[in-house]
PDB file of N, CA and C in Angstrom:
ATOM      1  N   GLN A   1      17.124 -31.113  68.898  1.00  0.00           N
ATOM      2  CA  GLN A   1      16.915 -29.889  68.151  1.00  0.00           C
ATOM      3  C   GLN A   1      18.244 -29.411  67.562  1.00  0.00           C
ATOM      4  N   VAL A   2      18.175 -28.826  66.391  1.00  0.00           N
ATOM      5  CA  VAL A   2      19.351 -28.288  65.712  1.00  0.00           C
ATOM      6  C   VAL A   2      19.178 -26.788  65.561  1.00  0.00           C
ATOM      7  N   ARG A   3      20.223 -26.050  65.874  1.00  0.00           N
ATOM      8  CA  ARG A   3      20.210 -24.601  65.702  1.00  0.00           C
ATOM      9  C   ARG A   3      21.219 -24.224  64.625  1.00  0.00           C
ATOM     10  N   LEU A   4      20.796 -23.325  63.757  1.00  0.00           N
ATOM     11  CA  LEU A   4      21.619 -22.907  62.618  1.00  0.00           C
ATOM     12  C   LEU A   4      21.774 -21.395  62.611  1.00  0.00           C
ATOM     13  N   GLY A   5      22.987 -20.932  62.361  1.00  0.00           N
ATOM     14  CA  GLY A   5      23.225 -19.497  62.283  1.00  0.00           C
ATOM     15  C   GLY A   5      24.083 -19.154  61.088  1.00  0.00           C
ATOM     16  N   GLU A   6      23.520 -18.343  60.173  1.00  0.00           N
ATOM     17  CA  GLU A   6      24.250 -17.974  58.962  1.00  0.00           C
ATOM     18  C   GLU A   6      25.033 -16.691  59.157  1.00  0.00           C
ATOM     19  N   SER A   7      26.087 -16.543  58.371  1.00  0.00           N
ATOM     20  CA  SER A   7      26.860 -15.312  58.325  1.00  0.00           C
ATOM     21  C   SER A   7      27.530 -15.199  56.963  1.00  0.00           C
ATOM     22  N   GLY A   8      27.968 -13.983  56.632  1.00  0.00           N
ATOM     23  CA  GLY A   8      28.748 -13.797  55.415  1.00  0.00           C
ATOM     24  C   GLY A   8      28.034 -13.109  54.274  1.00  0.00           C
ATOM     25  N   GLY A   9      26.756 -12.787  54.440  1.00  0.00           N
ATOM     26  CA  GLY A   9      26.062 -12.083  53.370  1.00  0.00           C
ATOM     27  C   GLY A   9      26.547 -10.652  53.245  1.00  0.00           C
ATOM     28  N   GLY A  10      26.058  -9.958  52.219  1.00  0.00           N
ATOM     29  CA  GLY A  10      26.441  -8.572  52.030  1.00  0.00           C
ATOM     30  C   GLY A  10      26.168  -8.092  50.628  1.00  0.00           C
ATOM     31  N   LEU A  11      26.769  -6.957  50.305  1.00  0.00           N
ATOM     32  CA  LEU A  11      26.609  -6.328  48.989  1.00  0.00           C
ATOM     33  C   LEU A  11      27.899  -6.516  48.198  1.00  0.00           C
ATOM     34  N   VAL A  12      27.746  -6.949  46.947  1.00  0.00           N
ATOM     35  CA  VAL A  12      28.911  -7.182  46.098  1.00  0.00           C
ATOM     36  C   VAL A  12      28.545  -6.810  44.667  1.00  0.00           C
ATOM     37  N   GLN A  13      29.530  -6.415  43.891  1.00  0.00           N
ATOM     38  CA  GLN A  13      29.287  -6.107  42.482  1.00  0.00           C
ATOM     39  C   GLN A  13      29.229  -7.395  41.662  1.00  0.00           C
ATOM     40  N   ALA A  14      28.543  -7.315  40.549  1.00  0.00           N
ATOM     41  CA  ALA A  14      28.474  -8.463  39.645  1.00  0.00           C
ATOM     42  C   ALA A  14      29.881  -8.914  39.275  1.00  0.00           C
ATOM     43  N   GLY A  15      30.063 -10.225  39.278  1.00  0.00           N
ATOM     44  CA  GLY A  15      31.375 -10.798  39.003  1.00  0.00           C
ATOM     45  C   GLY A  15      32.194 -11.059  40.251  1.00  0.00           C
ATOM     46  N   GLY A  16      31.741 -10.527  41.366  1.00  0.00           N
ATOM     47  CA  GLY A  16      32.471 -10.695  42.614  1.00  0.00           C
ATOM     48  C   GLY A  16      32.146 -11.997  43.317  1.00  0.00           C
ATOM     49  N   SER A  17      32.676 -12.139  44.533  1.00  0.00           N
ATOM     50  CA  SER A  17      32.526 -13.370  45.309  1.00  0.00           C
ATOM     51  C   SER A  17      32.076 -13.060  46.730  1.00  0.00           C
ATOM     52  N   LEU A  18      31.372 -14.005  47.301  1.00  0.00           N
ATOM     53  CA  LEU A  18      31.008 -13.984  48.713  1.00  0.00           C
ATOM     54  C   LEU A  18      31.105 -15.401  49.253  1.00  0.00           C
ATOM     55  N   ARG A  19      31.327 -15.487  50.550  1.00  0.00           N
ATOM     56  CA  ARG A  19      31.415 -16.786  51.206  1.00  0.00           C
ATOM     57  C   ARG A  19      30.439 -16.795  52.369  1.00  0.00           C
ATOM     58  N   LEU A  20      29.456 -17.681  52.312  1.00  0.00           N
ATOM     59  CA  LEU A  20      28.477 -17.820  53.379  1.00  0.00           C
ATOM     60  C   LEU A  20      28.876 -18.985  54.288  1.00  0.00           C
ATOM     61  N   SER A  21      28.660 -18.783  55.580  1.00  0.00           N
ATOM     62  CA  SER A  21      28.914 -19.844  56.544  1.00  0.00           C
ATOM     63  C   SER A  21      27.668 -20.104  57.367  1.00  0.00           C
ATOM     64  N   CYS A  22      27.498 -21.346  57.766  1.00  0.00           N
ATOM     65  CA  CYS A  22      26.381 -21.736  58.627  1.00  0.00           C
ATOM     66  C   CYS A  22      26.943 -22.586  59.757  1.00  0.00           C
ATOM     67  N   ALA A  23      26.785 -22.103  60.964  1.00  0.00           N
ATOM     68  CA  ALA A  23      27.250 -22.841  62.134  1.00  0.00           C
ATOM     69  C   ALA A  23      26.085 -23.638  62.714  1.00  0.00           C
ATOM     70  N   ALA A  24      26.280 -24.933  62.877  1.00  0.00           N
ATOM     71  CA  ALA A  24      25.252 -25.808  63.420  1.00  0.00           C
ATOM     72  C   ALA A  24      25.599 -26.187  64.861  1.00  0.00           C
ATOM     73  N   SER A  25      24.575 -26.233  65.706  1.00  0.00           N
ATOM     74  CA  SER A  25      24.774 -26.659  67.091  1.00  0.00           C
ATOM     75  C   SER A  25      23.552 -27.448  67.536  1.00  0.00           C
ATOM     76  N   GLY A  26      23.674 -28.135  68.654  1.00  0.00           N
ATOM     77  CA  GLY A  26      22.573 -28.952  69.147  1.00  0.00           C
ATOM     78  C   GLY A  26      22.766 -30.403  68.759  1.00  0.00           C
ATOM     79  N   SER A  27      21.698 -31.036  68.294  1.00  0.00           N
ATOM     80  CA  SER A  27      21.719 -32.469  67.956  1.00  0.00           C
ATOM     81  C   SER A  27      22.265 -32.684  66.554  1.00  0.00           C
ATOM     82  N   ILE A  28      23.499 -32.261  66.336  1.00  0.00           N
ATOM     83  CA  ILE A  28      24.070 -32.297  64.990  1.00  0.00           C
ATOM     84  C   ILE A  28      24.346 -33.715  64.522  1.00  0.00           C
ATOM     85  N   GLY A  29      24.465 -34.655  65.435  1.00  0.00           N
ATOM     86  CA  GLY A  29      24.709 -36.032  65.036  1.00  0.00           C
ATOM     87  C   GLY A  29      23.537 -36.649  64.293  1.00  0.00           C
ATOM     88  N   ARG A  30      22.382 -36.007  64.367  1.00  0.00           N
ATOM     89  CA  ARG A  30      21.191 -36.534  63.710  1.00  0.00           C
ATOM     90  C   ARG A  30      20.976 -35.944  62.317  1.00  0.00           C
ATOM     91  N   ILE A  31      21.855 -35.057  61.899  1.00  0.00           N
ATOM     92  CA  ILE A  31      21.696 -34.405  60.600  1.00  0.00           C
ATOM     93  C   ILE A  31      22.053 -35.372  59.476  1.00  0.00           C
ATOM     94  N   ASN A  32      21.163 -35.513  58.522  1.00  0.00           N
ATOM     95  CA  ASN A  32      21.412 -36.349  57.351  1.00  0.00           C
ATOM     96  C   ASN A  32      21.994 -35.539  56.199  1.00  0.00           C
ATOM     97  N   SER A  33      21.429 -34.384  55.959  1.00  0.00           N
ATOM     98  CA  SER A  33      21.939 -33.532  54.892  1.00  0.00           C
ATOM     99  C   SER A  33      21.796 -32.078  55.285  1.00  0.00           C
ATOM    100  N   MET A  34      22.605 -31.236  54.673  1.00  0.00           N
ATOM    101  CA  MET A  34      22.538 -29.801  54.887  1.00  0.00           C
ATOM    102  C   MET A  34      22.576 -29.109  53.535  1.00  0.00           C
ATOM    103  N   GLY A  35      21.997 -27.927  53.514  1.00  0.00           N
ATOM    104  CA  GLY A  35      21.975 -27.236  52.234  1.00  0.00           C
ATOM    105  C   GLY A  35      21.751 -25.749  52.384  1.00  0.00           C
ATOM    106  N   TRP A  36      21.793 -25.085  51.243  1.00  0.00           N
ATOM    107  CA  TRP A  36      21.503 -23.660  51.146  1.00  0.00           C
ATOM    108  C   TRP A  36      20.319 -23.466  50.205  1.00  0.00           C
ATOM    109  N   TYR A  37      19.394 -22.651  50.647  1.00  0.00           N
ATOM    110  CA  TYR A  37      18.253 -22.252  49.841  1.00  0.00           C
ATOM    111  C   TYR A  37      18.269 -20.728  49.750  1.00  0.00           C
ATOM    112  N   ARG A  38      17.521 -20.210  48.803  1.00  0.00           N
ATOM    113  CA  ARG A  38      17.419 -18.750  48.697  1.00  0.00           C
ATOM    114  C   ARG A  38      16.009 -18.354  48.290  1.00  0.00           C
ATOM    115  N   GLN A  39      15.660 -17.135  48.677  1.00  0.00           N
ATOM    116  CA  GLN A  39      14.345 -16.616  48.332  1.00  0.00           C
ATOM    117  C   GLN A  39      14.469 -15.162  47.940  1.00  0.00           C
ATOM    118  N   ALA A  40      14.125 -14.868  46.697  1.00  0.00           N
ATOM    119  CA  ALA A  40      14.118 -13.498  46.199  1.00  0.00           C
ATOM    120  C   ALA A  40      12.716 -12.915  46.392  1.00  0.00           C
ATOM    121  N   PRO A  41      12.601 -11.592  46.440  1.00  0.00           N
ATOM    122  CA  PRO A  41      11.281 -10.963  46.627  1.00  0.00           C
ATOM    123  C   PRO A  41      10.283 -11.425  45.570  1.00  0.00           C
ATOM    124  N   GLY A  42       9.101 -11.843  46.031  1.00  0.00           N
ATOM    125  CA  GLY A  42       8.053 -12.269  45.119  1.00  0.00           C
ATOM    126  C   GLY A  42       8.239 -13.649  44.528  1.00  0.00           C
ATOM    127  N   ARG A  43       9.246 -14.385  44.995  1.00  0.00           N
ATOM    128  CA  ARG A  43       9.505 -15.710  44.441  1.00  0.00           C
ATOM    129  C   ARG A  43       9.508 -16.749  45.557  1.00  0.00           C
ATOM    130  N   GLN A  44       9.355 -17.996  45.174  1.00  0.00           N
ATOM    131  CA  GLN A  44       9.385 -19.073  46.143  1.00  0.00           C
ATOM    132  C   GLN A  44      10.809 -19.388  46.550  1.00  0.00           C
ATOM    133  N   ARG A  45      10.939 -19.957  47.740  1.00  0.00           N
ATOM    134  CA  ARG A  45      12.249 -20.400  48.199  1.00  0.00           C
ATOM    135  C   ARG A  45      12.704 -21.553  47.310  1.00  0.00           C
ATOM    136  N   GLU A  46      13.980 -21.520  46.913  1.00  0.00           N
ATOM    137  CA  GLU A  46      14.491 -22.540  46.001  1.00  0.00           C
ATOM    138  C   GLU A  46      15.824 -23.093  46.500  1.00  0.00           C
ATOM    139  N   LEU A  47      16.093 -24.321  46.126  1.00  0.00           N
ATOM    140  CA  LEU A  47      17.344 -24.966  46.479  1.00  0.00           C
ATOM    141  C   LEU A  47      18.487 -24.328  45.698  1.00  0.00           C
ATOM    142  N   VAL A  48      19.579 -24.065  46.405  1.00  0.00           N
ATOM    143  CA  VAL A  48      20.805 -23.588  45.763  1.00  0.00           C
ATOM    144  C   VAL A  48      21.795 -24.748  45.656  1.00  0.00           C
ATOM    145  N   ALA A  49      22.056 -25.387  46.790  1.00  0.00           N
ATOM    146  CA  ALA A  49      23.001 -26.502  46.824  1.00  0.00           C
ATOM    147  C   ALA A  49      22.788 -27.272  48.118  1.00  0.00           C
ATOM    148  N   ARG A  50      23.142 -28.552  48.092  1.00  0.00           N
ATOM    149  CA  ARG A  50      23.025 -29.352  49.299  1.00  0.00           C
ATOM    150  C   ARG A  50      24.117 -30.414  49.293  1.00  0.00           C
ATOM    151  N   VAL A  51      24.406 -30.917  50.481  1.00  0.00           N
ATOM    152  CA  VAL A  51      25.421 -31.959  50.639  1.00  0.00           C
ATOM    153  C   VAL A  51      24.911 -32.966  51.647  1.00  0.00           C
ATOM    154  N   THR A  52      25.061 -34.230  51.334  1.00  0.00           N
ATOM    155  CA  THR A  52      24.620 -35.281  52.245  1.00  0.00           C
ATOM    156  C   THR A  52      25.706 -35.589  53.260  1.00  0.00           C
ATOM    157  N   SER A  53      25.367 -36.398  54.259  1.00  0.00           N
ATOM    158  CA  SER A  53      26.345 -36.799  55.269  1.00  0.00           C
ATOM    159  C   SER A  53      27.468 -37.615  54.627  1.00  0.00           C
ATOM    160  N   GLY A  54      27.180 -38.249  53.490  1.00  0.00           N
ATOM    161  CA  GLY A  54      28.201 -39.015  52.785  1.00  0.00           C
ATOM    162  C   GLY A  54      29.069 -38.191  51.868  1.00  0.00           C
ATOM    163  N   GLY A  55      28.733 -36.900  51.729  1.00  0.00           N
ATOM    164  CA  GLY A  55      29.553 -36.022  50.924  1.00  0.00           C
ATOM    165  C   GLY A  55      29.057 -35.772  49.518  1.00  0.00           C
ATOM    166  N   SER A  56      27.952 -36.379  49.128  1.00  0.00           N
ATOM    167  CA  SER A  56      27.400 -36.129  47.792  1.00  0.00           C
ATOM    168  C   SER A  56      26.812 -34.732  47.729  1.00  0.00           C
ATOM    169  N   THR A  57      27.022 -34.052  46.604  1.00  0.00           N
ATOM    170  CA  THR A  57      26.540 -32.685  46.437  1.00  0.00           C
ATOM    171  C   THR A  57      25.563 -32.584  45.271  1.00  0.00           C
ATOM    172  N   ASP A  58      24.738 -31.572  45.360  1.00  0.00           N
ATOM    173  CA  ASP A  58      23.707 -31.334  44.345  1.00  0.00           C
ATOM    174  C   ASP A  58      23.557 -29.819  44.214  1.00  0.00           C
ATOM    175  N   TYR A  59      23.521 -29.318  42.977  1.00  0.00           N
ATOM    176  CA  TYR A  59      23.436 -27.878  42.728  1.00  0.00           C
ATOM    177  C   TYR A  59      22.272 -27.548  41.812  1.00  0.00           C
ATOM    178  N   ALA A  60      21.721 -26.372  42.016  1.00  0.00           N
ATOM    179  CA  ALA A  60      20.756 -25.852  41.062  1.00  0.00           C
ATOM    180  C   ALA A  60      21.489 -25.546  39.760  1.00  0.00           C
ATOM    181  N   ASP A  61      20.802 -25.728  38.642  1.00  0.00           N
ATOM    182  CA  ASP A  61      21.428 -25.472  37.344  1.00  0.00           C
ATOM    183  C   ASP A  61      21.956 -24.042  37.242  1.00  0.00           C
ATOM    184  N   SER A  62      21.250 -23.120  37.857  1.00  0.00           N
ATOM    185  CA  SER A  62      21.597 -21.709  37.735  1.00  0.00           C
ATOM    186  C   SER A  62      22.905 -21.346  38.438  1.00  0.00           C
ATOM    187  N   VAL A  63      23.379 -22.201  39.350  1.00  0.00           N
ATOM    188  CA  VAL A  63      24.606 -21.894  40.088  1.00  0.00           C
ATOM    189  C   VAL A  63      25.720 -22.893  39.819  1.00  0.00           C
ATOM    190  N   GLU A  64      25.416 -23.949  39.096  1.00  0.00           N
ATOM    191  CA  GLU A  64      26.413 -24.983  38.792  1.00  0.00           C
ATOM    192  C   GLU A  64      27.641 -24.347  38.144  1.00  0.00           C
ATOM    193  N   GLY A  65      28.803 -24.683  38.689  1.00  0.00           N
ATOM    194  CA  GLY A  65      30.050 -24.147  38.145  1.00  0.00           C
ATOM    195  C   GLY A  65      30.477 -22.813  38.740  1.00  0.00           C
ATOM    196  N   ARG A  66      29.578 -22.159  39.447  1.00  0.00           N
ATOM    197  CA  ARG A  66      29.914 -20.865  40.069  1.00  0.00           C
ATOM    198  C   ARG A  66      29.947 -20.954  41.595  1.00  0.00           C
ATOM    199  N   PHE A  67      29.098 -21.795  42.170  1.00  0.00           N
ATOM    200  CA  PHE A  67      29.008 -21.948  43.620  1.00  0.00           C
ATOM    201  C   PHE A  67      29.582 -23.303  44.021  1.00  0.00           C
ATOM    202  N   THR A  68      30.165 -23.336  45.225  1.00  0.00           N
ATOM    203  CA  THR A  68      30.685 -24.583  45.768  1.00  0.00           C
ATOM    204  C   THR A  68      30.231 -24.733  47.206  1.00  0.00           C
ATOM    205  N   ILE A  69      29.614 -25.861  47.504  1.00  0.00           N
ATOM    206  CA  ILE A  69      29.166 -26.141  48.866  1.00  0.00           C
ATOM    207  C   ILE A  69      30.136 -27.111  49.516  1.00  0.00           C
ATOM    208  N   SER A  70      30.401 -26.886  50.792  1.00  0.00           N
ATOM    209  CA  SER A  70      31.266 -27.802  51.532  1.00  0.00           C
ATOM    210  C   SER A  70      30.813 -27.870  52.980  1.00  0.00           C
ATOM    211  N   ARG A  71      31.111 -28.999  53.585  1.00  0.00           N
ATOM    212  CA  ARG A  71      30.682 -29.229  54.967  1.00  0.00           C
ATOM    213  C   ARG A  71      31.890 -29.696  55.768  1.00  0.00           C
ATOM    214  N   ASP A  72      32.169 -28.975  56.834  1.00  0.00           N
ATOM    215  CA  ASP A  72      33.264 -29.329  57.731  1.00  0.00           C
ATOM    216  C   ASP A  72      32.656 -29.967  58.967  1.00  0.00           C
ATOM    217  N   ASN A  73      32.675 -31.272  59.024  1.00  0.00           N
ATOM    218  CA  ASN A  73      32.024 -31.969  60.136  1.00  0.00           C
ATOM    219  C   ASN A  73      32.743 -31.761  61.456  1.00  0.00           C
ATOM    220  N   THR A  74      34.046 -31.495  61.405  1.00  0.00           N
ATOM    221  CA  THR A  74      34.783 -31.296  62.650  1.00  0.00           C
ATOM    222  C   THR A  74      34.422 -29.949  63.281  1.00  0.00           C
ATOM    223  N   LYS A  75      34.060 -28.979  62.430  1.00  0.00           N
ATOM    224  CA  LYS A  75      33.705 -27.650  62.941  1.00  0.00           C
ATOM    225  C   LYS A  75      32.198 -27.426  62.919  1.00  0.00           C
ATOM    226  N   ASN A  76      31.451 -28.433  62.461  1.00  0.00           N
ATOM    227  CA  ASN A  76      29.991 -28.315  62.389  1.00  0.00           C
ATOM    228  C   ASN A  76      29.574 -27.083  61.594  1.00  0.00           C
ATOM    229  N   THR A  77      30.237 -26.889  60.473  1.00  0.00           N
ATOM    230  CA  THR A  77      30.022 -25.702  59.655  1.00  0.00           C
ATOM    231  C   THR A  77      29.737 -26.086  58.215  1.00  0.00           C
ATOM    232  N   LEU A  78      28.773 -25.373  57.640  1.00  0.00           N
ATOM    233  CA  LEU A  78      28.457 -25.525  56.222  1.00  0.00           C
ATOM    234  C   LEU A  78      28.858 -24.237  55.524  1.00  0.00           C
ATOM    235  N   VAL A  79      29.554 -24.361  54.395  1.00  0.00           N
ATOM    236  CA  VAL A  79      30.049 -23.181  53.688  1.00  0.00           C
ATOM    237  C   VAL A  79      29.536 -23.181  52.252  1.00  0.00           C
ATOM    238  N   LEU A  80      29.182 -22.001  51.784  1.00  0.00           N
ATOM    239  CA  LEU A  80      28.818 -21.830  50.377  1.00  0.00           C
ATOM    240  C   LEU A  80      29.740 -20.759  49.793  1.00  0.00           C
ATOM    241  N   GLN A  81      30.640 -21.164  48.917  1.00  0.00           N
ATOM    242  CA  GLN A  81      31.508 -20.224  48.220  1.00  0.00           C
ATOM    243  C   GLN A  81      30.816 -19.818  46.934  1.00  0.00           C
ATOM    244  N   MET A  82      30.570 -18.536  46.772  1.00  0.00           N
ATOM    245  CA  MET A  82      29.842 -18.027  45.620  1.00  0.00           C
ATOM    246  C   MET A  82      30.757 -17.144  44.793  1.00  0.00           C
ATOM    247  N   ASP A  83      31.038 -17.565  43.590  1.00  0.00           N
ATOM    248  CA  ASP A  83      31.906 -16.816  42.667  1.00  0.00           C
ATOM    249  C   ASP A  83      31.112 -16.398  41.434  1.00  0.00           C
ATOM    250  N   SER A  84      31.660 -15.447  40.709  1.00  0.00           N
ATOM    251  CA  SER A  84      31.016 -14.954  39.483  1.00  0.00           C
ATOM    252  C   SER A  84      29.553 -14.605  39.729  1.00  0.00           C
ATOM    253  N   LEU A  85      29.319 -13.876  40.784  1.00  0.00           N
ATOM    254  CA  LEU A  85      27.955 -13.550  41.180  1.00  0.00           C
ATOM    255  C   LEU A  85      27.261 -12.680  40.137  1.00  0.00           C
ATOM    256  N   LYS A  86      25.955 -12.891  40.017  1.00  0.00           N
ATOM    257  CA  LYS A  86      25.133 -12.155  39.067  1.00  0.00           C
ATOM    258  C   LYS A  86      24.018 -11.436  39.830  1.00  0.00           C
ATOM    259  N   PRO A  87      23.465 -10.377  39.261  1.00  0.00           N
ATOM    260  CA  PRO A  87      22.363  -9.678  39.932  1.00  0.00           C
ATOM    261  C   PRO A  87      21.201 -10.615  40.267  1.00  0.00           C
ATOM    262  N   GLU A  88      20.957 -11.605  39.452  1.00  0.00           N
ATOM    263  CA  GLU A  88      19.857 -12.535  39.719  1.00  0.00           C
ATOM    264  C   GLU A  88      20.139 -13.471  40.889  1.00  0.00           C
ATOM    265  N   ASP A  89      21.334 -13.427  41.440  1.00  0.00           N
ATOM    266  CA  ASP A  89      21.630 -14.187  42.652  1.00  0.00           C
ATOM    267  C   ASP A  89      21.172 -13.446  43.911  1.00  0.00           C
ATOM    268  N   THR A  90      20.714 -12.231  43.749  1.00  0.00           N
ATOM    269  CA  THR A  90      20.238 -11.445  44.885  1.00  0.00           C
ATOM    270  C   THR A  90      19.052 -12.120  45.555  1.00  0.00           C
ATOM    271  N   ALA A  91      19.171 -12.354  46.858  1.00  0.00           N
ATOM    272  CA  ALA A  91      18.125 -13.057  47.608  1.00  0.00           C
ATOM    273  C   ALA A  91      18.541 -13.148  49.077  1.00  0.00           C
ATOM    274  N   VAL A  92      17.615 -13.608  49.892  1.00  0.00           N
ATOM    275  CA  VAL A  92      17.961 -14.019  51.249  1.00  0.00           C
ATOM    276  C   VAL A  92      18.343 -15.494  51.183  1.00  0.00           C
ATOM    277  N   TYR A  93      19.495 -15.817  51.708  1.00  0.00           N
ATOM    278  CA  TYR A  93      20.005 -17.178  51.670  1.00  0.00           C
ATOM    279  C   TYR A  93      19.815 -17.829  53.043  1.00  0.00           C
ATOM    280  N   TYR A  94      19.257 -19.032  53.023  1.00  0.00           N
ATOM    281  CA  TYR A  94      18.943 -19.760  54.243  1.00  0.00           C
ATOM    282  C   TYR A  94      19.719 -21.069  54.306  1.00  0.00           C
ATOM    283  N   CYS A  95      20.244 -21.349  55.471  1.00  0.00           N
ATOM    284  CA  CYS A  95      20.867 -22.629  55.749  1.00  0.00           C
ATOM    285  C   CYS A  95      19.781 -23.615  56.188  1.00  0.00           C
ATOM    286  N   ASN A  96      19.951 -24.860  55.828  1.00  0.00           N
ATOM    287  CA  ASN A  96      18.935 -25.887  56.067  1.00  0.00           C
ATOM    288  C   ASN A  96      19.608 -27.161  56.539  1.00  0.00           C
ATOM    289  N   ALA A  97      18.984 -27.836  57.505  1.00  0.00           N
ATOM    290  CA  ALA A  97      19.500 -29.118  57.980  1.00  0.00           C
ATOM    291  C   ALA A  97      18.331 -30.085  58.111  1.00  0.00           C
ATOM    292  N   ILE A  98      18.525 -31.281  57.592  1.00  0.00           N
ATOM    293  CA  ILE A  98      17.453 -32.273  57.608  1.00  0.00           C
ATOM    294  C   ILE A  98      17.862 -33.474  58.438  1.00  0.00           C
ATOM    295  N   THR A  99      17.027 -33.812  59.434  1.00  0.00           N
ATOM    296  CA  THR A  99      17.221 -35.025  60.205  1.00  0.00           C
ATOM    297  C   THR A  99      16.144 -36.026  59.774  1.00  0.00           C
ATOM    298  N   THR A 100      16.055 -37.133  60.469  1.00  0.00           N
ATOM    299  CA  THR A 100      15.072 -38.149  60.107  1.00  0.00           C
ATOM    300  C   THR A 100      13.648 -37.608  60.205  1.00  0.00           C
ATOM    301  N   PHE A 101      13.401 -36.755  61.193  1.00  0.00           N
ATOM    302  CA  PHE A 101      12.032 -36.333  61.459  1.00  0.00           C
ATOM    303  C   PHE A 101      11.774 -34.852  61.235  1.00  0.00           C
ATOM    304  N   TYR A 102      12.806 -34.031  61.187  1.00  0.00           N
ATOM    305  CA  TYR A 102      12.584 -32.597  61.127  1.00  0.00           C
ATOM    306  C   TYR A 102      13.478 -31.929  60.092  1.00  0.00           C
ATOM    307  N   THR A 103      13.002 -30.769  59.660  1.00  0.00           N
ATOM    308  CA  THR A 103      13.799 -29.875  58.831  1.00  0.00           C
ATOM    309  C   THR A 103      13.993 -28.575  59.590  1.00  0.00           C
ATOM    310  N   TYR A 104      15.230 -28.137  59.702  1.00  0.00           N
ATOM    311  CA  TYR A 104      15.555 -26.918  60.447  1.00  0.00           C
ATOM    312  C   TYR A 104      16.064 -25.849  59.486  1.00  0.00           C
ATOM    313  N   TRP A 105      15.778 -24.601  59.860  1.00  0.00           N
ATOM    314  CA  TRP A 105      16.183 -23.452  59.056  1.00  0.00           C
ATOM    315  C   TRP A 105      16.898 -22.415  59.904  1.00  0.00           C
ATOM    316  N   GLY A 106      17.872 -21.758  59.284  1.00  0.00           N
ATOM    317  CA  GLY A 106      18.489 -20.606  59.913  1.00  0.00           C
ATOM    318  C   GLY A 106      17.636 -19.367  59.685  1.00  0.00           C
ATOM    319  N   GLN A 107      18.119 -18.232  60.184  1.00  0.00           N
ATOM    320  CA  GLN A 107      17.340 -17.004  60.103  1.00  0.00           C
ATOM    321  C   GLN A 107      17.513 -16.295  58.762  1.00  0.00           C
ATOM    322  N   GLY A 108      18.503 -16.697  57.999  1.00  0.00           N
ATOM    323  CA  GLY A 108      18.736 -16.119  56.685  1.00  0.00           C
ATOM    324  C   GLY A 108      19.759 -14.995  56.702  1.00  0.00           C
ATOM    325  N   THR A 109      20.430 -14.817  55.571  1.00  0.00           N
ATOM    326  CA  THR A 109      21.383 -13.734  55.407  1.00  0.00           C
ATOM    327  C   THR A 109      21.198 -13.141  54.006  1.00  0.00           C
ATOM    328  N   GLN A 110      21.181 -11.810  53.940  1.00  0.00           N
ATOM    329  CA  GLN A 110      20.901 -11.135  52.671  1.00  0.00           C
ATOM    330  C   GLN A 110      22.148 -11.082  51.795  1.00  0.00           C
ATOM    331  N   VAL A 111      21.971 -11.444  50.535  1.00  0.00           N
ATOM    332  CA  VAL A 111      23.003 -11.295  49.517  1.00  0.00           C
ATOM    333  C   VAL A 111      22.456 -10.383  48.431  1.00  0.00           C
ATOM    334  N   THR A 112      23.158  -9.297  48.170  1.00  0.00           N
ATOM    335  CA  THR A 112      22.746  -8.356  47.135  1.00  0.00           C
ATOM    336  C   THR A 112      23.888  -8.182  46.145  1.00  0.00           C
ATOM    337  N   VAL A 113      23.577  -8.413  44.875  1.00  0.00           N
ATOM    338  CA  VAL A 113      24.564  -8.285  43.809  1.00  0.00           C
ATOM    339  C   VAL A 113      24.157  -7.127  42.909  1.00  0.00           C
ATOM    340  N   SER A 114      24.993  -6.113  42.844  1.00  0.00           N
ATOM    341  CA  SER A 114      24.694  -4.943  42.032  1.00  0.00           C
ATOM    342  C   SER A 114      25.267  -5.106  40.629  1.00  0.00           C
ATOM    343  N   SER A 115      24.570  -4.517  39.664  1.00  0.00           N
ATOM    344  CA  SER A 115      25.017  -4.642  38.264  1.00  0.00           C
ATOM    345  C   SER A 115      25.970  -3.529  37.873  1.00  0.00           C
TER     346      SER A 115
END
């Protein structure tokens, strides 16, 4: 089993930055990829960014060039650096870890961007 805990959300003005962290514990050696998803009110959960165990990254078009995902395997931490934030980035952000058989989710952290 993998346990995920997010931190770093909050309220920021448009154009500002936030840094989200996700601490992974448990059977972390079985994780193939990790990522960040977000869900705004009334909308479906969507992929923000993900990184594979080999280091390949993938971003949603809406955040490309503004967000950076990184994974520190020595600290078992996933980080999402969010710059040039926009009001439409407002959502609950969830950390995600995928193993061969299961997908795990954190509890989520709220990000609110004011205009």
